[in-house]
Amino acid sequence: MRDLNDPAVRHPEKAHRPDTPRLRKPDWIRVKAPASPGYNATRDIVREHRLTTVCEEAGCPNVGECWAQGHATMMIMGEICTRGCTFCNVATGRPDALDVFEPGRVADAVAKLGLAHVVVTSVDRDDLDDGGAGHFAQTIRAIRHRAPDTTIEILTPDFLRCGPEALETVVAARPDVFNHNLETVPGLYPSVRPGARYFHSLRLLQRVKELDPSIFTKSGLMVGLGETRAQVLQVMDDMRSAEVDFLTVGQYLQPTPKHHAVDRFVTPEEFASYEKAAWGKGFLMVSATPLTRSSYHAGEDFARLRANRKRALAGA
């Protein structure tokens, strides 16, 4: 059995990369260690249902705050990814077979946590013909059955090696929000996201809107990887050309010395500038702070996103 606590086993594709020093985090990026009754209760429910969360697997800095409120982001299709992105702390390797009972367990946990809004993400599953699209759809349907009042946000892989029917399967299950992160600017894809293709990911988001315009689309960027401001603004323009509704921008944090180095820590003032620029470009919702992550405050942000669409339509 693989010991995923061993970095060389968890990230075999990075084992021979030279170590890069990790920069000391500035005060604005520091968070408290998770320790609260709410955190413990969420952790117990996750363990009871034998679920994987991206909060733990990716080492999210907001896990203490989110779990204290019962907001865990479910990661389906196992804990081992077929990709080896240089920024990501999720384990890389050959995944296990899909667990057909997982959608039901996720739905039960959502009901037990009493979530008004849930985020479901996954590892990349390039080993599957449909990239896991059918499993996503089953999970959405199971949550709808078990917790009909819960709104559902999904954060999907790019389905790069699949036919168009894979995306169609997921969209047909009608999540409330379809999120797929571009992650970084196109010029950094070879070093940051080598298994992906920028314009394929952009087209994926555009295609969701073509298939079902009622579904909100969302995408996110990390900054501090070596991008320029002009490149970030261009990605914003690309997203708007694909009719993306919701943009998140957060600081990249280096998980281990084997991962992509942090180029710099972007200041809160720069994040505020990115947020202002994004609103000006027409996004319905923007979250741009050092600690912003795809699912951070997702429920509150979804409520604002929906209200903003109503106001936009009323003023049209």
Tab-separated table of C-alpha atoms in Angstrom:
chain	number	residue	atom	x	y	z
A	1	MET	CA	0.000	0.000	0.000
A	2	ARG	CA	1.292	3.477	-0.839
A	3	ASP	CA	2.284	5.690	2.070
A	4	LEU	CA	1.061	9.067	0.890
A	5	ASN	CA	2.694	10.735	3.879
A	6	ASP	CA	6.048	10.012	2.250
A	7	PRO	CA	6.718	12.910	-0.181
A	8	ALA	CA	8.733	10.687	-2.545
A	9	VAL	CA	5.787	8.290	-2.802
A	10	ARG	CA	3.157	11.005	-2.878
A	11	HIS	CA	4.894	12.911	-5.669
A	12	PRO	CA	7.081	10.442	-7.597
A	13	GLU	CA	7.175	12.753	-10.624
A	14	LYS	CA	8.792	15.444	-8.460
A	15	ALA	CA	11.256	13.243	-6.583
A	16	HIS	CA	14.210	14.180	-8.791
A	17	ARG	CA	13.414	17.887	-9.037
A	18	PRO	CA	15.923	20.137	-7.278
A	19	ASP	CA	14.712	21.655	-4.041
A	20	THR	CA	13.707	25.296	-4.178
A	21	PRO	CA	13.700	27.366	-0.978
A	22	ARG	CA	10.328	28.372	0.374
A	23	LEU	CA	9.921	32.071	1.013
A	24	ARG	CA	8.892	33.208	4.459
A	25	LYS	CA	5.184	34.015	4.461
A	26	PRO	CA	4.231	37.625	5.138
A	27	ASP	CA	1.859	38.452	7.978
A	28	TRP	CA	-1.143	38.778	5.672
A	29	ILE	CA	-0.921	35.145	4.559
A	30	ARG	CA	-0.704	33.510	8.008
A	31	VAL	CA	-3.609	31.513	9.452
A	32	LYS	CA	-4.279	29.827	12.778
A	33	ALA	CA	-3.976	26.072	13.198
A	34	PRO	CA	-7.387	24.353	13.010
A	35	ALA	CA	-8.806	23.714	16.484
A	36	SER	CA	-12.505	24.148	17.214
A	37	PRO	CA	-15.522	21.958	18.040
A	38	GLY	CA	-16.973	22.681	14.607
A	39	TYR	CA	-13.755	21.626	12.888
A	40	ASN	CA	-13.695	18.377	14.844
A	41	ALA	CA	-17.355	17.657	14.078
A	42	THR	CA	-16.800	18.151	10.336
A	43	ARG	CA	-13.681	15.993	10.422
A	44	ASP	CA	-15.624	13.222	12.172
A	45	ILE	CA	-18.395	13.249	9.549
A	46	VAL	CA	-15.824	13.141	6.734
A	47	ARG	CA	-14.085	10.182	8.392
A	48	GLU	CA	-17.359	8.392	9.145
A	49	HIS	CA	-18.359	8.484	5.479
A	50	ARG	CA	-14.849	7.551	4.294
A	51	LEU	CA	-14.607	10.657	2.126
A	52	THR	CA	-11.644	12.504	0.666
A	53	THR	CA	-11.544	16.292	0.795
A	54	VAL	CA	-9.436	18.648	-1.254
A	55	CYS	CA	-9.138	20.726	1.914
A	56	GLU	CA	-6.784	18.110	3.344
A	57	GLU	CA	-5.230	16.682	0.186
A	58	ALA	CA	-4.233	20.071	-1.216
A	59	GLY	CA	-3.232	21.486	2.164
A	60	CYS	CA	-5.666	24.402	1.979
A	61	PRO	CA	-4.787	27.200	4.425
A	62	ASN	CA	-8.479	27.886	5.096
A	63	VAL	CA	-9.385	24.405	6.355
A	64	GLY	CA	-9.721	25.538	9.980
A	65	GLU	CA	-12.111	28.364	9.158
A	66	CYS	CA	-14.209	26.421	6.648
A	67	TRP	CA	-14.508	23.190	8.625
A	68	ALA	CA	-15.443	25.127	11.748
A	69	GLN	CA	-18.566	26.098	9.779
A	70	GLY	CA	-19.094	22.587	8.379
A	71	HIS	CA	-17.990	23.584	4.866
A	72	ALA	CA	-15.900	20.703	3.533
A	73	THR	CA	-15.105	20.448	-0.175
A	74	MET	CA	-15.606	16.857	-1.308
A	75	MET	CA	-13.003	15.332	-3.617
A	76	ILE	CA	-14.403	12.359	-5.507
A	77	MET	CA	-12.816	9.539	-7.517
A	78	GLY	CA	-10.036	8.852	-5.044
A	79	GLU	CA	-7.018	10.681	-3.679
A	80	ILE	CA	-4.529	9.874	-6.464
A	81	CYS	CA	-4.360	12.045	-9.590
A	82	THR	CA	-3.103	11.012	-13.025
A	83	ARG	CA	-1.563	14.465	-13.590
A	84	GLY	CA	1.593	15.943	-12.054
A	85	CYS	CA	1.033	19.705	-11.963
A	86	THR	CA	3.998	21.373	-10.310
A	87	PHE	CA	1.874	23.541	-8.001
A	88	CYS	CA	-0.413	20.838	-6.639
A	89	ASN	CA	-0.073	18.822	-3.430
A	90	VAL	CA	-2.539	16.085	-4.447
A	91	ALA	CA	-0.781	12.724	-4.840
A	92	THR	CA	0.187	11.573	-8.339
A	93	GLY	CA	0.128	8.002	-9.634
A	94	ARG	CA	-2.192	5.227	-10.771
A	95	PRO	CA	-5.623	5.638	-9.146
A	96	ASP	CA	-7.795	2.849	-7.791
A	97	ALA	CA	-11.032	1.781	-9.466
A	98	LEU	CA	-14.031	4.043	-8.941
A	99	ASP	CA	-16.137	3.390	-5.846
A	100	VAL	CA	-19.723	3.046	-7.048
A	101	PHE	CA	-21.018	3.788	-3.542
A	102	GLU	CA	-19.137	7.081	-3.231
A	103	PRO	CA	-21.883	9.335	-4.681
A	104	GLY	CA	-24.303	8.071	-2.034
A	105	ARG	CA	-21.801	8.595	0.776
A	106	VAL	CA	-21.105	12.137	-0.424
A	107	ALA	CA	-24.836	12.870	-0.522
A	108	ASP	CA	-25.327	11.469	2.981
A	109	ALA	CA	-22.481	13.618	4.326
A	110	VAL	CA	-23.916	16.732	2.649
A	111	ALA	CA	-27.272	16.048	4.312
A	112	LYS	CA	-25.688	15.365	7.703
A	113	LEU	CA	-23.604	18.553	7.526
A	114	GLY	CA	-26.741	20.483	6.617
A	115	LEU	CA	-25.011	22.304	3.786
A	116	ALA	CA	-26.917	24.990	1.932
A	117	HIS	CA	-24.203	24.927	-0.751
A	118	VAL	CA	-21.662	22.214	-1.479
A	119	VAL	CA	-18.541	22.143	-3.642
A	120	VAL	CA	-17.549	18.830	-5.233
A	121	THR	CA	-14.207	18.482	-6.982
A	122	SER	CA	-12.059	15.574	-8.129
A	123	VAL	CA	-8.652	14.370	-9.127
A	124	ASP	CA	-7.878	14.092	-12.834
A	125	ARG	CA	-8.784	10.624	-14.096
A	126	ASP	CA	-7.112	10.316	-17.497
A	127	ASP	CA	-7.315	6.544	-17.033
A	128	LEU	CA	-11.096	6.617	-17.528
A	129	ASP	CA	-12.717	6.843	-20.956
A	130	ASP	CA	-15.041	9.627	-19.803
A	131	GLY	CA	-12.565	11.250	-17.406
A	132	GLY	CA	-15.001	10.564	-14.573
A	133	ALA	CA	-17.854	12.581	-16.086
A	134	GLY	CA	-20.402	9.871	-15.312
A	135	HIS	CA	-19.269	9.735	-11.684
A	136	PHE	CA	-19.670	13.502	-11.386
A	137	ALA	CA	-23.199	13.243	-12.791
A	138	GLN	CA	-24.100	10.425	-10.392
A	139	THR	CA	-22.808	12.444	-7.457
A	140	ILE	CA	-24.851	15.488	-8.478
A	141	ARG	CA	-27.985	13.370	-8.801
A	142	ALA	CA	-27.374	11.675	-5.447
A	143	ILE	CA	-27.034	15.046	-3.686
A	144	ARG	CA	-30.191	16.319	-5.389
A	145	HIS	CA	-32.056	13.258	-4.083
A	146	ARG	CA	-30.664	13.299	-0.549
A	147	ALA	CA	-30.438	17.076	-0.039
A	148	PRO	CA	-32.800	18.690	-2.564
A	149	ASP	CA	-32.429	22.198	-1.132
A	150	THR	CA	-28.626	22.209	-1.396
A	151	THR	CA	-27.119	24.122	-4.294
A	152	ILE	CA	-24.273	22.300	-6.005
A	153	GLU	CA	-20.998	23.656	-7.306
A	154	ILE	CA	-18.590	21.380	-9.139
A	155	LEU	CA	-14.905	21.936	-9.846
A	156	THR	CA	-13.996	19.601	-12.684
A	157	PRO	CA	-10.942	18.380	-14.558
A	158	ASP	CA	-10.478	19.469	-18.156
A	159	PHE	CA	-11.650	16.184	-19.779
A	160	LEU	CA	-8.790	16.741	-22.219
A	161	ARG	CA	-8.596	13.165	-23.460
A	162	CYS	CA	-12.357	12.609	-23.755
A	163	GLY	CA	-14.948	13.132	-26.428
A	164	PRO	CA	-17.447	16.004	-26.210
A	165	GLU	CA	-20.032	13.703	-24.637
A	166	ALA	CA	-18.091	13.747	-21.341
A	167	LEU	CA	-18.778	17.431	-20.732
A	168	GLU	CA	-22.318	17.021	-22.024
A	169	THR	CA	-22.933	14.317	-19.411
A	170	VAL	CA	-21.882	16.608	-16.565
A	171	VAL	CA	-23.818	19.620	-17.827
A	172	ALA	CA	-26.941	17.490	-18.303
A	173	ALA	CA	-26.882	16.748	-14.550
A	174	ARG	CA	-27.380	20.518	-14.094
A	175	PRO	CA	-25.064	21.671	-11.319
A	176	ASP	CA	-25.746	25.214	-10.170
A	177	VAL	CA	-22.123	26.277	-10.736
A	178	PHE	CA	-19.607	24.741	-13.128
A	179	ASN	CA	-16.065	25.634	-12.103
A	180	HIS	CA	-12.905	24.778	-13.989
A	181	ASN	CA	-9.753	26.628	-13.022
A	182	LEU	CA	-7.376	28.021	-15.626
A	183	GLU	CA	-4.897	28.216	-12.700
A	184	THR	CA	-2.279	30.438	-14.363
A	185	VAL	CA	-1.416	32.481	-17.451
A	186	PRO	CA	-0.815	30.557	-20.704
A	187	GLY	CA	2.914	31.297	-20.820
A	188	LEU	CA	3.425	29.392	-17.549
A	189	TYR	CA	1.472	26.269	-18.540
A	190	PRO	CA	4.575	24.275	-19.622
A	191	SER	CA	6.163	24.675	-16.189
A	192	VAL	CA	3.074	24.857	-13.957
A	193	ARG	CA	0.342	22.795	-15.619
A	194	PRO	CA	2.206	20.700	-18.222
A	195	GLY	CA	-0.535	18.107	-18.715
A	196	ALA	CA	-3.167	20.710	-19.599
A	197	ARG	CA	-3.838	23.085	-22.485
A	198	TYR	CA	-4.877	26.673	-21.815
A	199	PHE	CA	-7.204	27.142	-24.787
A	200	HIS	CA	-8.817	23.744	-24.257
A	201	SER	CA	-9.684	24.755	-20.684
A	202	LEU	CA	-10.989	28.104	-21.872
A	203	ARG	CA	-13.107	26.405	-24.529
A	204	LEU	CA	-14.477	23.986	-21.921
A	205	LEU	CA	-15.900	26.892	-19.943
A	206	GLN	CA	-17.318	28.476	-23.069
A	207	ARG	CA	-18.935	25.190	-24.096
A	208	VAL	CA	-20.750	24.904	-20.759
A	209	LYS	CA	-22.520	28.180	-21.517
A	210	GLU	CA	-23.403	26.992	-25.000
A	211	LEU	CA	-24.905	23.782	-23.629
A	212	ASP	CA	-26.837	25.434	-20.768
A	213	PRO	CA	-26.708	29.233	-20.393
A	214	SER	CA	-28.505	29.023	-17.020
A	215	ILE	CA	-25.507	27.360	-15.324
A	216	PHE	CA	-23.096	29.778	-13.677
A	217	THR	CA	-19.483	29.326	-14.776
A	218	LYS	CA	-16.488	30.028	-12.597
A	219	SER	CA	-12.726	29.907	-12.937
A	220	GLY	CA	-9.709	30.745	-10.827
A	221	LEU	CA	-6.132	31.974	-11.048
A	222	MET	CA	-3.159	31.677	-8.746
A	223	VAL	CA	-0.748	34.592	-8.652
A	224	GLY	CA	2.814	34.711	-7.401
A	225	LEU	CA	4.071	32.115	-9.888
A	226	GLY	CA	5.972	34.542	-12.093
A	227	GLU	CA	3.141	36.059	-14.115
A	228	THR	CA	2.886	39.758	-14.977
A	229	ARG	CA	-0.080	42.024	-14.330
A	230	ALA	CA	-0.649	42.423	-18.068
A	231	GLN	CA	-0.838	38.635	-18.451
A	232	VAL	CA	-3.390	38.366	-15.633
A	233	LEU	CA	-5.557	41.063	-17.189
A	234	GLN	CA	-5.400	39.250	-20.531
A	235	VAL	CA	-6.621	36.045	-18.895
A	236	MET	CA	-9.511	38.007	-17.420
A	237	ASP	CA	-10.395	39.217	-20.922
A	238	ASP	CA	-10.174	35.635	-22.229
A	239	MET	CA	-12.514	34.458	-19.475
A	240	ARG	CA	-15.042	37.150	-20.254
A	241	SER	CA	-14.917	36.240	-23.949
A	242	ALA	CA	-15.924	32.735	-22.796
A	243	GLU	CA	-18.739	34.288	-20.683
A	244	VAL	CA	-17.271	33.187	-17.347
A	245	ASP	CA	-19.403	34.646	-14.551
A	246	PHE	CA	-17.216	34.293	-11.473
A	247	LEU	CA	-13.473	34.865	-11.069
A	248	THR	CA	-11.318	33.886	-8.095
A	249	VAL	CA	-7.728	35.077	-7.642
A	250	GLY	CA	-5.522	33.817	-4.808
A	251	GLN	CA	-1.890	33.606	-3.738
A	252	TYR	CA	0.049	30.492	-4.746
A	253	LEU	CA	1.642	28.740	-1.765
A	254	GLN	CA	4.410	26.217	-2.304
A	255	PRO	CA	3.502	22.867	-0.676
A	256	THR	CA	7.019	21.361	-0.542
A	257	PRO	CA	10.542	22.254	-1.709
A	258	LYS	CA	9.949	19.971	-4.731
A	259	HIS	CA	7.017	22.044	-5.981
A	260	HIS	CA	7.081	25.145	-8.153
A	261	ALA	CA	8.725	27.999	-6.282
A	262	VAL	CA	6.803	31.054	-5.127
A	263	ASP	CA	8.058	33.934	-7.258
A	264	ARG	CA	6.704	36.528	-4.847
A	265	PHE	CA	3.910	37.238	-2.391
A	266	VAL	CA	1.369	39.536	-4.000
A	267	THR	CA	0.273	42.316	-1.654
A	268	PRO	CA	-3.321	42.860	-0.503
A	269	GLU	CA	-3.280	46.166	-2.378
A	270	GLU	CA	-2.463	44.367	-5.631
A	271	PHE	CA	-5.281	41.913	-5.014
A	272	ALA	CA	-7.665	44.829	-4.503
A	273	SER	CA	-6.467	46.236	-7.827
A	274	TYR	CA	-7.136	42.905	-9.562
A	275	GLU	CA	-10.605	42.802	-8.033
A	276	LYS	CA	-11.393	46.318	-9.253
A	277	ALA	CA	-10.176	45.460	-12.750
A	278	ALA	CA	-12.264	42.278	-12.846
A	279	TRP	CA	-15.461	44.046	-11.833
A	280	GLY	CA	-14.759	46.569	-14.584
A	281	LYS	CA	-14.512	43.773	-17.137
A	282	GLY	CA	-18.029	42.576	-16.355
A	283	PHE	CA	-17.716	39.550	-14.074
A	284	LEU	CA	-20.860	38.951	-12.015
A	285	MET	CA	-18.795	37.920	-9.002
A	286	VAL	CA	-15.133	38.395	-8.027
A	287	SER	CA	-13.103	37.140	-5.086
A	288	ALA	CA	-9.485	38.307	-5.059
A	289	THR	CA	-7.544	38.071	-1.793
A	290	PRO	CA	-4.323	36.341	-0.744
A	291	LEU	CA	-6.251	33.462	0.870
A	292	THR	CA	-8.934	33.125	-1.811
A	293	ARG	CA	-9.385	29.558	-3.024
A	294	SER	CA	-11.989	28.084	-5.368
A	295	SER	CA	-14.332	26.962	-2.603
A	296	TYR	CA	-13.521	29.619	0.013
A	297	HIS	CA	-16.801	31.249	1.131
A	298	ALA	CA	-18.421	29.517	-1.841
A	299	GLY	CA	-21.906	29.501	-0.331
A	300	GLU	CA	-21.972	33.203	0.503
A	301	ASP	CA	-20.407	34.036	-2.848
A	302	PHE	CA	-22.992	31.939	-4.695
A	303	ALA	CA	-25.807	33.885	-3.036
A	304	ARG	CA	-24.179	37.147	-4.172
A	305	LEU	CA	-23.576	35.727	-7.648
A	306	ARG	CA	-27.228	34.796	-8.045
A	307	ALA	CA	-28.391	38.180	-6.757
A	308	ASN	CA	-26.019	39.984	-9.113
A	309	ARG	CA	-27.406	38.078	-12.097
A	310	LYS	CA	-30.953	39.019	-11.128
A	311	ARG	CA	-29.991	42.682	-10.907
A	312	ALA	CA	-28.168	42.510	-14.244
A	313	LEU	CA	-31.163	40.913	-15.955
A	314	ALA	CA	-33.557	43.407	-14.398
A	315	GLY	CA	-31.450	46.273	-15.734
A	316	ALA	CA	-31.019	44.784	-19.202
